[in-house]
GROMACS .gro file of C-alpha atoms in nm:
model
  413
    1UNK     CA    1   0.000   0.000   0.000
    2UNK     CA    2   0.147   0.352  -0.123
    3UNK     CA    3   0.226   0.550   0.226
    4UNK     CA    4   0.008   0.816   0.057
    5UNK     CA    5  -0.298   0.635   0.085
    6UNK     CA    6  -0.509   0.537   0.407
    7UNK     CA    7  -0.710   0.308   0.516
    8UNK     CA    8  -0.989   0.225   0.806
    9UNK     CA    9  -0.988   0.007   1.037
   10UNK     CA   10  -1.119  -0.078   1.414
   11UNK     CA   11  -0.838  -0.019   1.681
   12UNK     CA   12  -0.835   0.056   2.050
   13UNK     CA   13  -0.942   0.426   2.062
   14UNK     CA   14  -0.743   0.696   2.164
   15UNK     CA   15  -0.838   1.084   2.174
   16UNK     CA   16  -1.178   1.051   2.264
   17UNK     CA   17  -1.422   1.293   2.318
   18UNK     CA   18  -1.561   1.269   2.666
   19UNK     CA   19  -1.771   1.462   2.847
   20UNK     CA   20  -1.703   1.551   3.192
   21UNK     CA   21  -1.956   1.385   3.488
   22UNK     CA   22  -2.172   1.600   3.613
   23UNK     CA   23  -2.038   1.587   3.972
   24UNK     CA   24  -1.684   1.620   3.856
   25UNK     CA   25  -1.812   1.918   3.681
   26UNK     CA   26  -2.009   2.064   3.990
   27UNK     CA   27  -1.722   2.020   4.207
   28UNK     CA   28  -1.533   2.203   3.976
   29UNK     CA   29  -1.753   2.498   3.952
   30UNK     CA   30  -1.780   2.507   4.294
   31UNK     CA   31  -1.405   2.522   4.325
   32UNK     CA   32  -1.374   2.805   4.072
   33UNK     CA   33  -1.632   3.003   4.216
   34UNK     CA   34  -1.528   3.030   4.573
   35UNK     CA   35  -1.136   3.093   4.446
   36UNK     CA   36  -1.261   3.383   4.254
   37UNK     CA   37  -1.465   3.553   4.546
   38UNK     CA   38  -1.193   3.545   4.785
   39UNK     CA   39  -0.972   3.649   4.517
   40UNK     CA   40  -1.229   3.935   4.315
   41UNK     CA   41  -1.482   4.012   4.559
   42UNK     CA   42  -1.852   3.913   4.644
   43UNK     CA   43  -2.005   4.100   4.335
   44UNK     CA   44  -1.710   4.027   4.061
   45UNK     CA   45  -1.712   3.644   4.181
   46UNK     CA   46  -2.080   3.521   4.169
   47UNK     CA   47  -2.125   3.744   3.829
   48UNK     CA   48  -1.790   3.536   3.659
   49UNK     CA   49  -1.952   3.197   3.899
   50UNK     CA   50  -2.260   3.231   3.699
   51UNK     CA   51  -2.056   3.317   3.357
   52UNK     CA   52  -1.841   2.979   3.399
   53UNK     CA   53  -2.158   2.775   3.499
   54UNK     CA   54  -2.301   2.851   3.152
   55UNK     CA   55  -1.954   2.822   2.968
   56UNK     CA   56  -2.015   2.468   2.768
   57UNK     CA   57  -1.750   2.210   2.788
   58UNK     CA   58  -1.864   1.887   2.676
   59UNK     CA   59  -1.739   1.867   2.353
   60UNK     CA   60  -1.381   1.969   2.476
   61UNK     CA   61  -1.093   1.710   2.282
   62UNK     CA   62  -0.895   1.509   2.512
   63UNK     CA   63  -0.520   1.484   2.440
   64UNK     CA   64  -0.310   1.172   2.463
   65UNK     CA   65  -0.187   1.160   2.762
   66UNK     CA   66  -0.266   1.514   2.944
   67UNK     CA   67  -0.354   1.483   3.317
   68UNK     CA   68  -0.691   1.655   3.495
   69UNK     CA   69  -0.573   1.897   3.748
   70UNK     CA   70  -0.754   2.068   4.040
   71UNK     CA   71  -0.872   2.435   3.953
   72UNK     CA   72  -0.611   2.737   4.114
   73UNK     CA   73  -0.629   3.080   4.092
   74UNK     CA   74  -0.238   3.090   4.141
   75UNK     CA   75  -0.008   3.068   3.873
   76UNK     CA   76   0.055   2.808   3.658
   77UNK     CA   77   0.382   2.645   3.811
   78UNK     CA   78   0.553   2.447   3.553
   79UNK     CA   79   0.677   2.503   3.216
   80UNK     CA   80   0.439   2.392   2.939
   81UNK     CA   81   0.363   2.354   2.513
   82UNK     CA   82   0.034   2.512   2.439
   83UNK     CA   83  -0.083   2.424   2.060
   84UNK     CA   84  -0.314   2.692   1.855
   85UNK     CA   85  -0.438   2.616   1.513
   86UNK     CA   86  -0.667   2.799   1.299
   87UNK     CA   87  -0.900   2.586   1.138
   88UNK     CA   88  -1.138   2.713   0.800
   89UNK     CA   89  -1.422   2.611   0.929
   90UNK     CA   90  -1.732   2.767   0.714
   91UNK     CA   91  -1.990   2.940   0.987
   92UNK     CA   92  -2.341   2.970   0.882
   93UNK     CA   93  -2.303   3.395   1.031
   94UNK     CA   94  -1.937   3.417   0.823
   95UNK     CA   95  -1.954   3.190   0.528
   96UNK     CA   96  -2.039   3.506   0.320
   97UNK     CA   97  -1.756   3.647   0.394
   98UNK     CA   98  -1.497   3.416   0.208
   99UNK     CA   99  -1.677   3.332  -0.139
  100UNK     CA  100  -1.538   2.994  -0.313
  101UNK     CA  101  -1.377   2.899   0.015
  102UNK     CA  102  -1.730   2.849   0.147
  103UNK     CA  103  -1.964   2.796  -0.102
  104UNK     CA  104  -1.740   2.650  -0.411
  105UNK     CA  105  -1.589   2.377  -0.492
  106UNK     CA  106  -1.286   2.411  -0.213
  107UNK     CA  107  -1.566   2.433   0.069
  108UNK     CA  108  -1.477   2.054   0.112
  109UNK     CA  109  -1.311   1.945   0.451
  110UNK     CA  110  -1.117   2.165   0.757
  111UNK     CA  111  -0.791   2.237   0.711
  112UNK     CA  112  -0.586   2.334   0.976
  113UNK     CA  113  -0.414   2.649   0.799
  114UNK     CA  114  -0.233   2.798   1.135
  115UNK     CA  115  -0.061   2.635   1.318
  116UNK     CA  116   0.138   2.756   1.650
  117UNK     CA  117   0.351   2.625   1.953
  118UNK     CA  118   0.347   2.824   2.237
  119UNK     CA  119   0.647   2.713   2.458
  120UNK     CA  120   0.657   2.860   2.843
  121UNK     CA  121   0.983   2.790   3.000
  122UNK     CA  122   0.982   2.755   3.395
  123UNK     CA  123   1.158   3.006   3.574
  124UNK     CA  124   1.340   3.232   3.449
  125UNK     CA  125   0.979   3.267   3.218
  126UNK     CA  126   1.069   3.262   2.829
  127UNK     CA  127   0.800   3.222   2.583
  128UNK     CA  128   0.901   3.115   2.201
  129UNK     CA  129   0.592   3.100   1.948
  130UNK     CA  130   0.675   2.871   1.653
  131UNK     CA  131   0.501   2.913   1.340
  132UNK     CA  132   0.470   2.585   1.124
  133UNK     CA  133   0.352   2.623   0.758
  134UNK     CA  134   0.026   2.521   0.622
  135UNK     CA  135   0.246   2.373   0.311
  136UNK     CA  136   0.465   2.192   0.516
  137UNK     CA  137   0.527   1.859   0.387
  138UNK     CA  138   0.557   1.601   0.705
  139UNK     CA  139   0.468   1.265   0.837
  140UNK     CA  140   0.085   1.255   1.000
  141UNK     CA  141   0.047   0.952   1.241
  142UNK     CA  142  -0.222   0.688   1.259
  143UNK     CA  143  -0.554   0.941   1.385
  144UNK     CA  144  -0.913   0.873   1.497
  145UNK     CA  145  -1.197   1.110   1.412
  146UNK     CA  146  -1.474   1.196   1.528
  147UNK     CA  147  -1.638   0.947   1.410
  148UNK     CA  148  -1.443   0.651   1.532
  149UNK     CA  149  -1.311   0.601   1.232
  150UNK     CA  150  -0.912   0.529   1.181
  151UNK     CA  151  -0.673   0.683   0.967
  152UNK     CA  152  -0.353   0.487   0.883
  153UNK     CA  153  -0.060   0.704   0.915
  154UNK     CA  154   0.142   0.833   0.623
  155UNK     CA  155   0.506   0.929   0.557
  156UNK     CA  156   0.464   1.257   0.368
  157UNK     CA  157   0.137   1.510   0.394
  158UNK     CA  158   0.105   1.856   0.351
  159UNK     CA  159   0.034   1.983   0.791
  160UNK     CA  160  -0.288   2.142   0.733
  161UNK     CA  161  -0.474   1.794   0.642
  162UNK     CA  162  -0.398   1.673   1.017
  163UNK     CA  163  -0.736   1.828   1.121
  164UNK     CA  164  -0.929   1.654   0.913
  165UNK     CA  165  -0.782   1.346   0.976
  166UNK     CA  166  -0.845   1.342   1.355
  167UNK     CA  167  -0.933   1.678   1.505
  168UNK     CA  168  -0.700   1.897   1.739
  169UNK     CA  169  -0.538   1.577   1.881
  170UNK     CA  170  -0.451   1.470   1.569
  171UNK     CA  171  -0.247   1.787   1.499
  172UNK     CA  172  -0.162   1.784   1.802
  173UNK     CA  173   0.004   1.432   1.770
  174UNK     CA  174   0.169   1.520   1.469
  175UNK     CA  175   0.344   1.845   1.591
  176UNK     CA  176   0.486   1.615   1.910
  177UNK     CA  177   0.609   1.400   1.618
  178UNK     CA  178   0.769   1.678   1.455
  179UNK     CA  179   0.944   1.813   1.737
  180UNK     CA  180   0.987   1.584   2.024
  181UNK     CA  181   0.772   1.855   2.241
  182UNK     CA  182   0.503   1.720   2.457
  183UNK     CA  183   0.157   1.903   2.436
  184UNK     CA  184  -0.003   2.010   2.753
  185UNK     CA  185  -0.285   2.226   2.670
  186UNK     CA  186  -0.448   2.325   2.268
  187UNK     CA  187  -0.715   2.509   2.084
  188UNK     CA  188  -0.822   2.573   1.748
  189UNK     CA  189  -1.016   2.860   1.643
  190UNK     CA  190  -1.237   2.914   1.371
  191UNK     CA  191  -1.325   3.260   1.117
  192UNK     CA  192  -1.548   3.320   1.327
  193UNK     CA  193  -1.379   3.273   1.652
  194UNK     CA  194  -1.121   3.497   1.512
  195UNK     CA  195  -1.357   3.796   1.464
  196UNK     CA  196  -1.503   3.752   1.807
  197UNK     CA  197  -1.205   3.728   1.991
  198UNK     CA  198  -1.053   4.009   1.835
  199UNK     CA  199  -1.364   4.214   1.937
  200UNK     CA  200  -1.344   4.126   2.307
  201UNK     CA  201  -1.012   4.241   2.358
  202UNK     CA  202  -1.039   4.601   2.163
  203UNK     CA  203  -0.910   4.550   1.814
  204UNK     CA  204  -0.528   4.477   1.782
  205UNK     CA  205  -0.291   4.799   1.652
  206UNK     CA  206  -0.100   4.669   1.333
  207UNK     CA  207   0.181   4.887   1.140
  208UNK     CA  208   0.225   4.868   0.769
  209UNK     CA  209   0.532   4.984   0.570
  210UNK     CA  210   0.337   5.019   0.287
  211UNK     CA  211  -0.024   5.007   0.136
  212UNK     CA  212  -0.181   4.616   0.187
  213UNK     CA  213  -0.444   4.555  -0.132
  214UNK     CA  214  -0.538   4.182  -0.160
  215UNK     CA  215  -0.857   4.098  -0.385
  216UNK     CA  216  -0.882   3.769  -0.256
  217UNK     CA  217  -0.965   3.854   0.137
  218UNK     CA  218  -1.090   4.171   0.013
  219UNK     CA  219  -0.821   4.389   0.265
  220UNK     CA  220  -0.763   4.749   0.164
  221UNK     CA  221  -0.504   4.953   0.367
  222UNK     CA  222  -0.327   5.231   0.350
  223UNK     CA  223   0.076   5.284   0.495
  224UNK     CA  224   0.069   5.351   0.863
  225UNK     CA  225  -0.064   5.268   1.198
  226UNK     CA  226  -0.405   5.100   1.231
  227UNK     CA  227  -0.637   4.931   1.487
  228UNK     CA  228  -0.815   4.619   1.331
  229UNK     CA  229  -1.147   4.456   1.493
  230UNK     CA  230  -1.423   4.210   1.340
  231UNK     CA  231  -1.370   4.106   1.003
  232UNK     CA  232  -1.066   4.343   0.884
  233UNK     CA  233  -0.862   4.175   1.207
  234UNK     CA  234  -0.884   3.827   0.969
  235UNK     CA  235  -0.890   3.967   0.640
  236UNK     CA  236  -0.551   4.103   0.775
  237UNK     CA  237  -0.429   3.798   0.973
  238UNK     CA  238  -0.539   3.577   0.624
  239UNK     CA  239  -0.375   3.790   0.362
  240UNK     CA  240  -0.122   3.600   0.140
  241UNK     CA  241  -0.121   3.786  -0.156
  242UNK     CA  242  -0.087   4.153  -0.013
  243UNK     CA  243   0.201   4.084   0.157
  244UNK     CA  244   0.593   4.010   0.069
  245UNK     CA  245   0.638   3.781  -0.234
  246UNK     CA  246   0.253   3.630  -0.180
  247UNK     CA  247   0.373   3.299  -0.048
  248UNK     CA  248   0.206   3.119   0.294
  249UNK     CA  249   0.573   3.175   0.419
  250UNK     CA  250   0.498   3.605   0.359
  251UNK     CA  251   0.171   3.545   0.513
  252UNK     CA  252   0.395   3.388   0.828
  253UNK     CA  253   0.604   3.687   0.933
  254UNK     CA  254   0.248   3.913   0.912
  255UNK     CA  255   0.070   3.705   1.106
  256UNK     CA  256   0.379   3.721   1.397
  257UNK     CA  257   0.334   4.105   1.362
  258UNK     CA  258  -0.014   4.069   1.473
  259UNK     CA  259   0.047   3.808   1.794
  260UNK     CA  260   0.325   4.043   1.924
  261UNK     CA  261   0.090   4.389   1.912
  262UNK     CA  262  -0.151   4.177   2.083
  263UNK     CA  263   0.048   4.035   2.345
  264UNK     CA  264   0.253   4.394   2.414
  265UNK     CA  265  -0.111   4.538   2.392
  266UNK     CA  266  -0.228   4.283   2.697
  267UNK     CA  267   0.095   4.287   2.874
  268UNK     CA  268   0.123   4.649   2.887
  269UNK     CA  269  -0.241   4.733   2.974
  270UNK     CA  270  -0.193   4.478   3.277
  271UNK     CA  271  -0.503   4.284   3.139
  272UNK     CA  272  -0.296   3.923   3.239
  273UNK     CA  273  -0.252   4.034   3.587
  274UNK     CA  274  -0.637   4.097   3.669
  275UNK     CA  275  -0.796   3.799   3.742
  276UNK     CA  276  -1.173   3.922   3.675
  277UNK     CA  277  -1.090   4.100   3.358
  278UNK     CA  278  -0.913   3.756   3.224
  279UNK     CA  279  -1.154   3.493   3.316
  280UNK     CA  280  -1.446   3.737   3.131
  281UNK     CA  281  -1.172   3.728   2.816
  282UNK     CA  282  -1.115   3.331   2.851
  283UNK     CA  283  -1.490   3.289   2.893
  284UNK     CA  284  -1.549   3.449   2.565
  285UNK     CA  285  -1.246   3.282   2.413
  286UNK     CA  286  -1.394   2.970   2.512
  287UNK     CA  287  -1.748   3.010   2.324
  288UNK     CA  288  -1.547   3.083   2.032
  289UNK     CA  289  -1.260   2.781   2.027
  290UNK     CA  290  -1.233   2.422   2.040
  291UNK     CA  291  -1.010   2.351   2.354
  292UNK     CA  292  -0.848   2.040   2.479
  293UNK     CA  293  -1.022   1.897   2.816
  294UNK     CA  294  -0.721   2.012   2.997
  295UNK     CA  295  -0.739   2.391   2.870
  296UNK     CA  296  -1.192   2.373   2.909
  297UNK     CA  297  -1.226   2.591   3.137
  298UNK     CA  298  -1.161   3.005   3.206
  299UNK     CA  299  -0.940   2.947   3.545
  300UNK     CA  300  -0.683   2.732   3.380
  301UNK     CA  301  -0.623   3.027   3.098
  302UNK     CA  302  -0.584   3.253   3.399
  303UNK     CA  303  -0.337   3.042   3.553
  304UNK     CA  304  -0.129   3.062   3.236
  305UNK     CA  305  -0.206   3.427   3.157
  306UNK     CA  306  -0.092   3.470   3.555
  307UNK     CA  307   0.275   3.227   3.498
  308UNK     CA  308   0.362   3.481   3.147
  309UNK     CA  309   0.199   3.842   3.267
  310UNK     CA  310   0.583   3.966   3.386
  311UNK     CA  311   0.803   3.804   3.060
  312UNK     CA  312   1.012   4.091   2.927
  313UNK     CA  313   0.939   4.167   2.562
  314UNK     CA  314   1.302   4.035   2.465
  315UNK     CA  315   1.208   3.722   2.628
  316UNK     CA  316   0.905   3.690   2.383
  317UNK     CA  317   1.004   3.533   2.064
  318UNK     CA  318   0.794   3.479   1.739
  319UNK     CA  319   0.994   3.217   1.530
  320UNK     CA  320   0.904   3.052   1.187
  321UNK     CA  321   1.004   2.659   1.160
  322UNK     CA  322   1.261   2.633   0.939
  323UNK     CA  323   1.242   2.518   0.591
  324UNK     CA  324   1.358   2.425   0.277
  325UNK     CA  325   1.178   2.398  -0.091
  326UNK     CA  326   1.007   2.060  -0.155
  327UNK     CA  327   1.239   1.933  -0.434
  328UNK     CA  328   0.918   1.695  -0.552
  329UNK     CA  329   0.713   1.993  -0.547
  330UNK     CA  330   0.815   2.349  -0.548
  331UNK     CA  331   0.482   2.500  -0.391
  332UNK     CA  332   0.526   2.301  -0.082
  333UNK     CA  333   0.815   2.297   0.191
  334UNK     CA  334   0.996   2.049   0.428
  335UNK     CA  335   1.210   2.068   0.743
  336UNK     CA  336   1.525   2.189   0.762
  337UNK     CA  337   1.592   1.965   0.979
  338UNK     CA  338   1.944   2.088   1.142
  339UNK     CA  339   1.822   2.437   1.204
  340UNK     CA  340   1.523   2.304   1.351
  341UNK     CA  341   1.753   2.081   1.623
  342UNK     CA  342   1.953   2.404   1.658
  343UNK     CA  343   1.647   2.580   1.764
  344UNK     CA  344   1.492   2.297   2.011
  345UNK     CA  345   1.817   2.260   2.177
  346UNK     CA  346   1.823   2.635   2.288
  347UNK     CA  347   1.462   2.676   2.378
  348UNK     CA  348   1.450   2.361   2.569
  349UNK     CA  349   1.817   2.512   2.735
  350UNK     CA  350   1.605   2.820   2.799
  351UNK     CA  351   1.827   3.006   2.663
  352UNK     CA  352   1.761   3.375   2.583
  353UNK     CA  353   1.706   3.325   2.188
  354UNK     CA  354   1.851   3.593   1.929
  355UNK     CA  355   1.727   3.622   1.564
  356UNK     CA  356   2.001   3.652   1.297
  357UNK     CA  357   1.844   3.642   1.016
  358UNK     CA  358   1.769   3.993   0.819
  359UNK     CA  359   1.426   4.022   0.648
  360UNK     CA  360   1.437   4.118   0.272
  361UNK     CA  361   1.155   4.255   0.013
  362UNK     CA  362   1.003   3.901  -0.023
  363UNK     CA  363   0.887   3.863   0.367
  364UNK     CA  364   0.563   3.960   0.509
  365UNK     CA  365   0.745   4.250   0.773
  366UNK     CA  366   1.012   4.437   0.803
  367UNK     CA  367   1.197   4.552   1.116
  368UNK     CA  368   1.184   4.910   1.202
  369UNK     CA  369   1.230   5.047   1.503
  370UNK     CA  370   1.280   4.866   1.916
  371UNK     CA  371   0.939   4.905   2.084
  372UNK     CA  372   0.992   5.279   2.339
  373UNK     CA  373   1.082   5.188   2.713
  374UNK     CA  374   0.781   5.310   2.854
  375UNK     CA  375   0.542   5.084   2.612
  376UNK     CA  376   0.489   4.883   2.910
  377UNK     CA  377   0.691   4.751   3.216
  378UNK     CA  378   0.824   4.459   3.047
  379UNK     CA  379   0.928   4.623   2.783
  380UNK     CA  380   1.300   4.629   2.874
  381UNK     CA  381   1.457   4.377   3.183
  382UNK     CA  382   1.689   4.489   3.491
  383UNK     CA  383   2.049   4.467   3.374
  384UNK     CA  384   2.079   4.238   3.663
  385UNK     CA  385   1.837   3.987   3.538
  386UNK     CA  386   2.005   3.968   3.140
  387UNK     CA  387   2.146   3.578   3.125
  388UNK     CA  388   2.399   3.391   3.056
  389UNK     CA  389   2.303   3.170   2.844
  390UNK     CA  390   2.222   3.348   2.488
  391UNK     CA  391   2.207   3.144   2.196
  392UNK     CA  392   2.216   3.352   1.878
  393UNK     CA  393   1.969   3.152   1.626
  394UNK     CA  394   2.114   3.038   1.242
  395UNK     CA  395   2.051   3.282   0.988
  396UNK     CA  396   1.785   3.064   0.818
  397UNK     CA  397   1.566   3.129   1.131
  398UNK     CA  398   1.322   3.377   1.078
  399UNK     CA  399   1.130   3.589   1.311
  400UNK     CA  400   1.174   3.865   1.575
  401UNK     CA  401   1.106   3.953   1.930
  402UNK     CA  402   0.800   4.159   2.087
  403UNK     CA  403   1.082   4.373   2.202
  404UNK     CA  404   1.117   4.487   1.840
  405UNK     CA  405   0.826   4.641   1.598
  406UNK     CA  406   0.752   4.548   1.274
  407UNK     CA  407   0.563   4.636   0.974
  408UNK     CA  408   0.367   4.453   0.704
  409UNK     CA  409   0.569   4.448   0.390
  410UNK     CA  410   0.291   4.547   0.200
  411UNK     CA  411   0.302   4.478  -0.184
  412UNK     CA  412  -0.007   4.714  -0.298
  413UNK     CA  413  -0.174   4.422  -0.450
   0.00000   0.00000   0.00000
């Protein structure tokens, strides 16, 4: 059988859904609710209590192997891999939005376009976000669906069909493949979701070098400094063709420009450090994502937004996977596999992580200026707390830190 092909059979499942019993899920509640009143106040607590009692969990995805842990509203203590993936899922309220991609003949199947590891490093706290490709051409292992239904694994598929093989644990499965890095906690978010998200937390500010015009999301802006909400925030964050040399790789670096304004944006305004404020964010985050069982409920986002609220913006790093061309097919990619050990070795060393390489015309950004000093208090770290350990990253590395701000490389369509 060609290792290109799949096919079903019955096996001992793995990656179930499961719902949670409903004393587990009481107890929980319960748990949640008094933590939050001693820690928020009478009023604040039973309004987010009620909130959470309503939040719906059931169909949360369990991951191989993750653990069930008692609710906290303390930080989140160890370090830990949280997945993200952005799936195309075609809403009945946003299908209009994207034409052919909902309503033609490529409205078949959910692809898992985006695709992001978010490593957290214990103490000192580092955070590295990895982009992998869409067109990244990788083994997928053996998956179950929802359905029950199993898919054999095969040697070389393009990442974004993992979803529809199995679900979030099956990207989830093949990323730990991939990389060696166990997954703790994972979403995936749909157009939708994106636009709703986006909303709750105030629009993101985005720069661009020059004027963005792509016909095929329908984005139209200008050079300069803009705030994007509802459905320009994905137009923007789905743009390919506007940006750099039009490539999913262009599409990358823009996408990183978007996660760092965000995170300086919630770092900054101290929205990680209050508790009330972030479990009404996670809440709404979690009607609009597909979470694993061990990331299903608002306090365990607050315990991770509570472990990364003091990182220094040089300690956050965006980083693309590396690559090289597909020789069998020039549209797609594969690892490069010894800048990609490079890489693991110094995040899992937590070491401080420098980019070397130097953007050009053909990426999605380009570098301008260090974010100011007074941007937020993380913005710059005591010169008693810079390390020792500072790995500067091969040149074939691309990405930057939320220390420094970048613009869309905008290509005027």
């Amino acid at each position: 059988m060609s290792p290109h092909t799949r096919r079903r059979r019955t096996i001992a499942r793995h990656g179930q859904l499961r719902t949670p019993g409903p004393v587990n899920q009481l107890l929980k509640f319960i748990a949640i609710g008094l933590a939050v009143v001693l820690v928020s106040g009478l009023g604040v607590g039973a309004y987010v209590f009620y909130d959470l009692s309503t939040t719906v969990t059931a169909n949360a995805v369990e991951l191989d192997g993750e653990e069930e842990l008692p609710p906290n509203i303390g930080e989140y203590k160890e370090g830990f891999n949280l997945l993200l993936t952005g799936v195309d899922t075609c809403e009945e309220d946003y299908k209009e939005y994207f034409g052919d991609r909902c309503t033609g003949s490529d409205s078949e199947g959910t692809l898992n376009d985006v695709n992001l590891l978010v490593h957290v490093s214990q103490e000192p706290r580092r955070i590295t976000v990895v982009s992998f490709p869409r067109d990244l051409m990788l083994g997928i292992p053996e998956c179950e669906d929802a359905k029950g239904e199993v898919h054999s694994a095969m040697s070389k598929q393009p990442l974004n069909v993992a979803y529809t093989d199995g679900g979030l644990n099956c990207v989830a499965k093949t990323i730990t493949q991939l990389t060696g890095q166990e997954i703790q906690f994972a979403a995936s978010v749909t157009f939708g979701g994106v636009i709703e998200i986006t909303n709750a937390v105030g629009g993101v500010e985005v720069c661009l070098a020059t004027p963005i015009k792509d016909w095929y999301t329908g984005l139209d802006m200008s050079a300069g400094t803009h705030t994007v909400k509802g459905l320009q925030a994905l137009q923007f964050l789905r743009t390919r063709h506007g940006v750099g040399d039009g490539s999913d790789l262009g599409r990358i670096g823009n996408q990183q420009q978007y996660m760092s304004s965000l995170v300086r944006k919630l770092i900054s305004s101290e929205t990680l450090g209050n508790a009330p404020m972030m479990l009404k964010l996670a809440n709404t985050g979690l009607r609009n994502v597909e979470a694993s069982n061990s990331l299903a409920d608002p306090m365990k986002i607050v315990q991770i937004a509570l472990a990364v609220k003091s990182v220094p913006f040089e300690d956050i790093v965006f980083l693309q996977y590396p690559t090289v061309d597909d020789w069998e097919d020039s549209n797609k990619v594969v690892a490069n596999e010894s800048a990609a050990q490079e890489m693991w070795d110094a995040i899992n060393a937590n070491a401080q992580l420098q980019v070397t390489y130097e953007n050009t015309d053909s990426d999605g950004v380009v570098v301008t200026d260090p974010v100011p000093a007074d941007a937020g208090g993380a913005a710059t770290p005591a010169p008693t707390s810079t390390p020792d350990n500072v790995v500067a990253l091969p040149d074939t590395i691309k990405g930057n830190s939320a220390a420094q701000q970048t613009c869309s490389n905008g290509n005027g369509g």
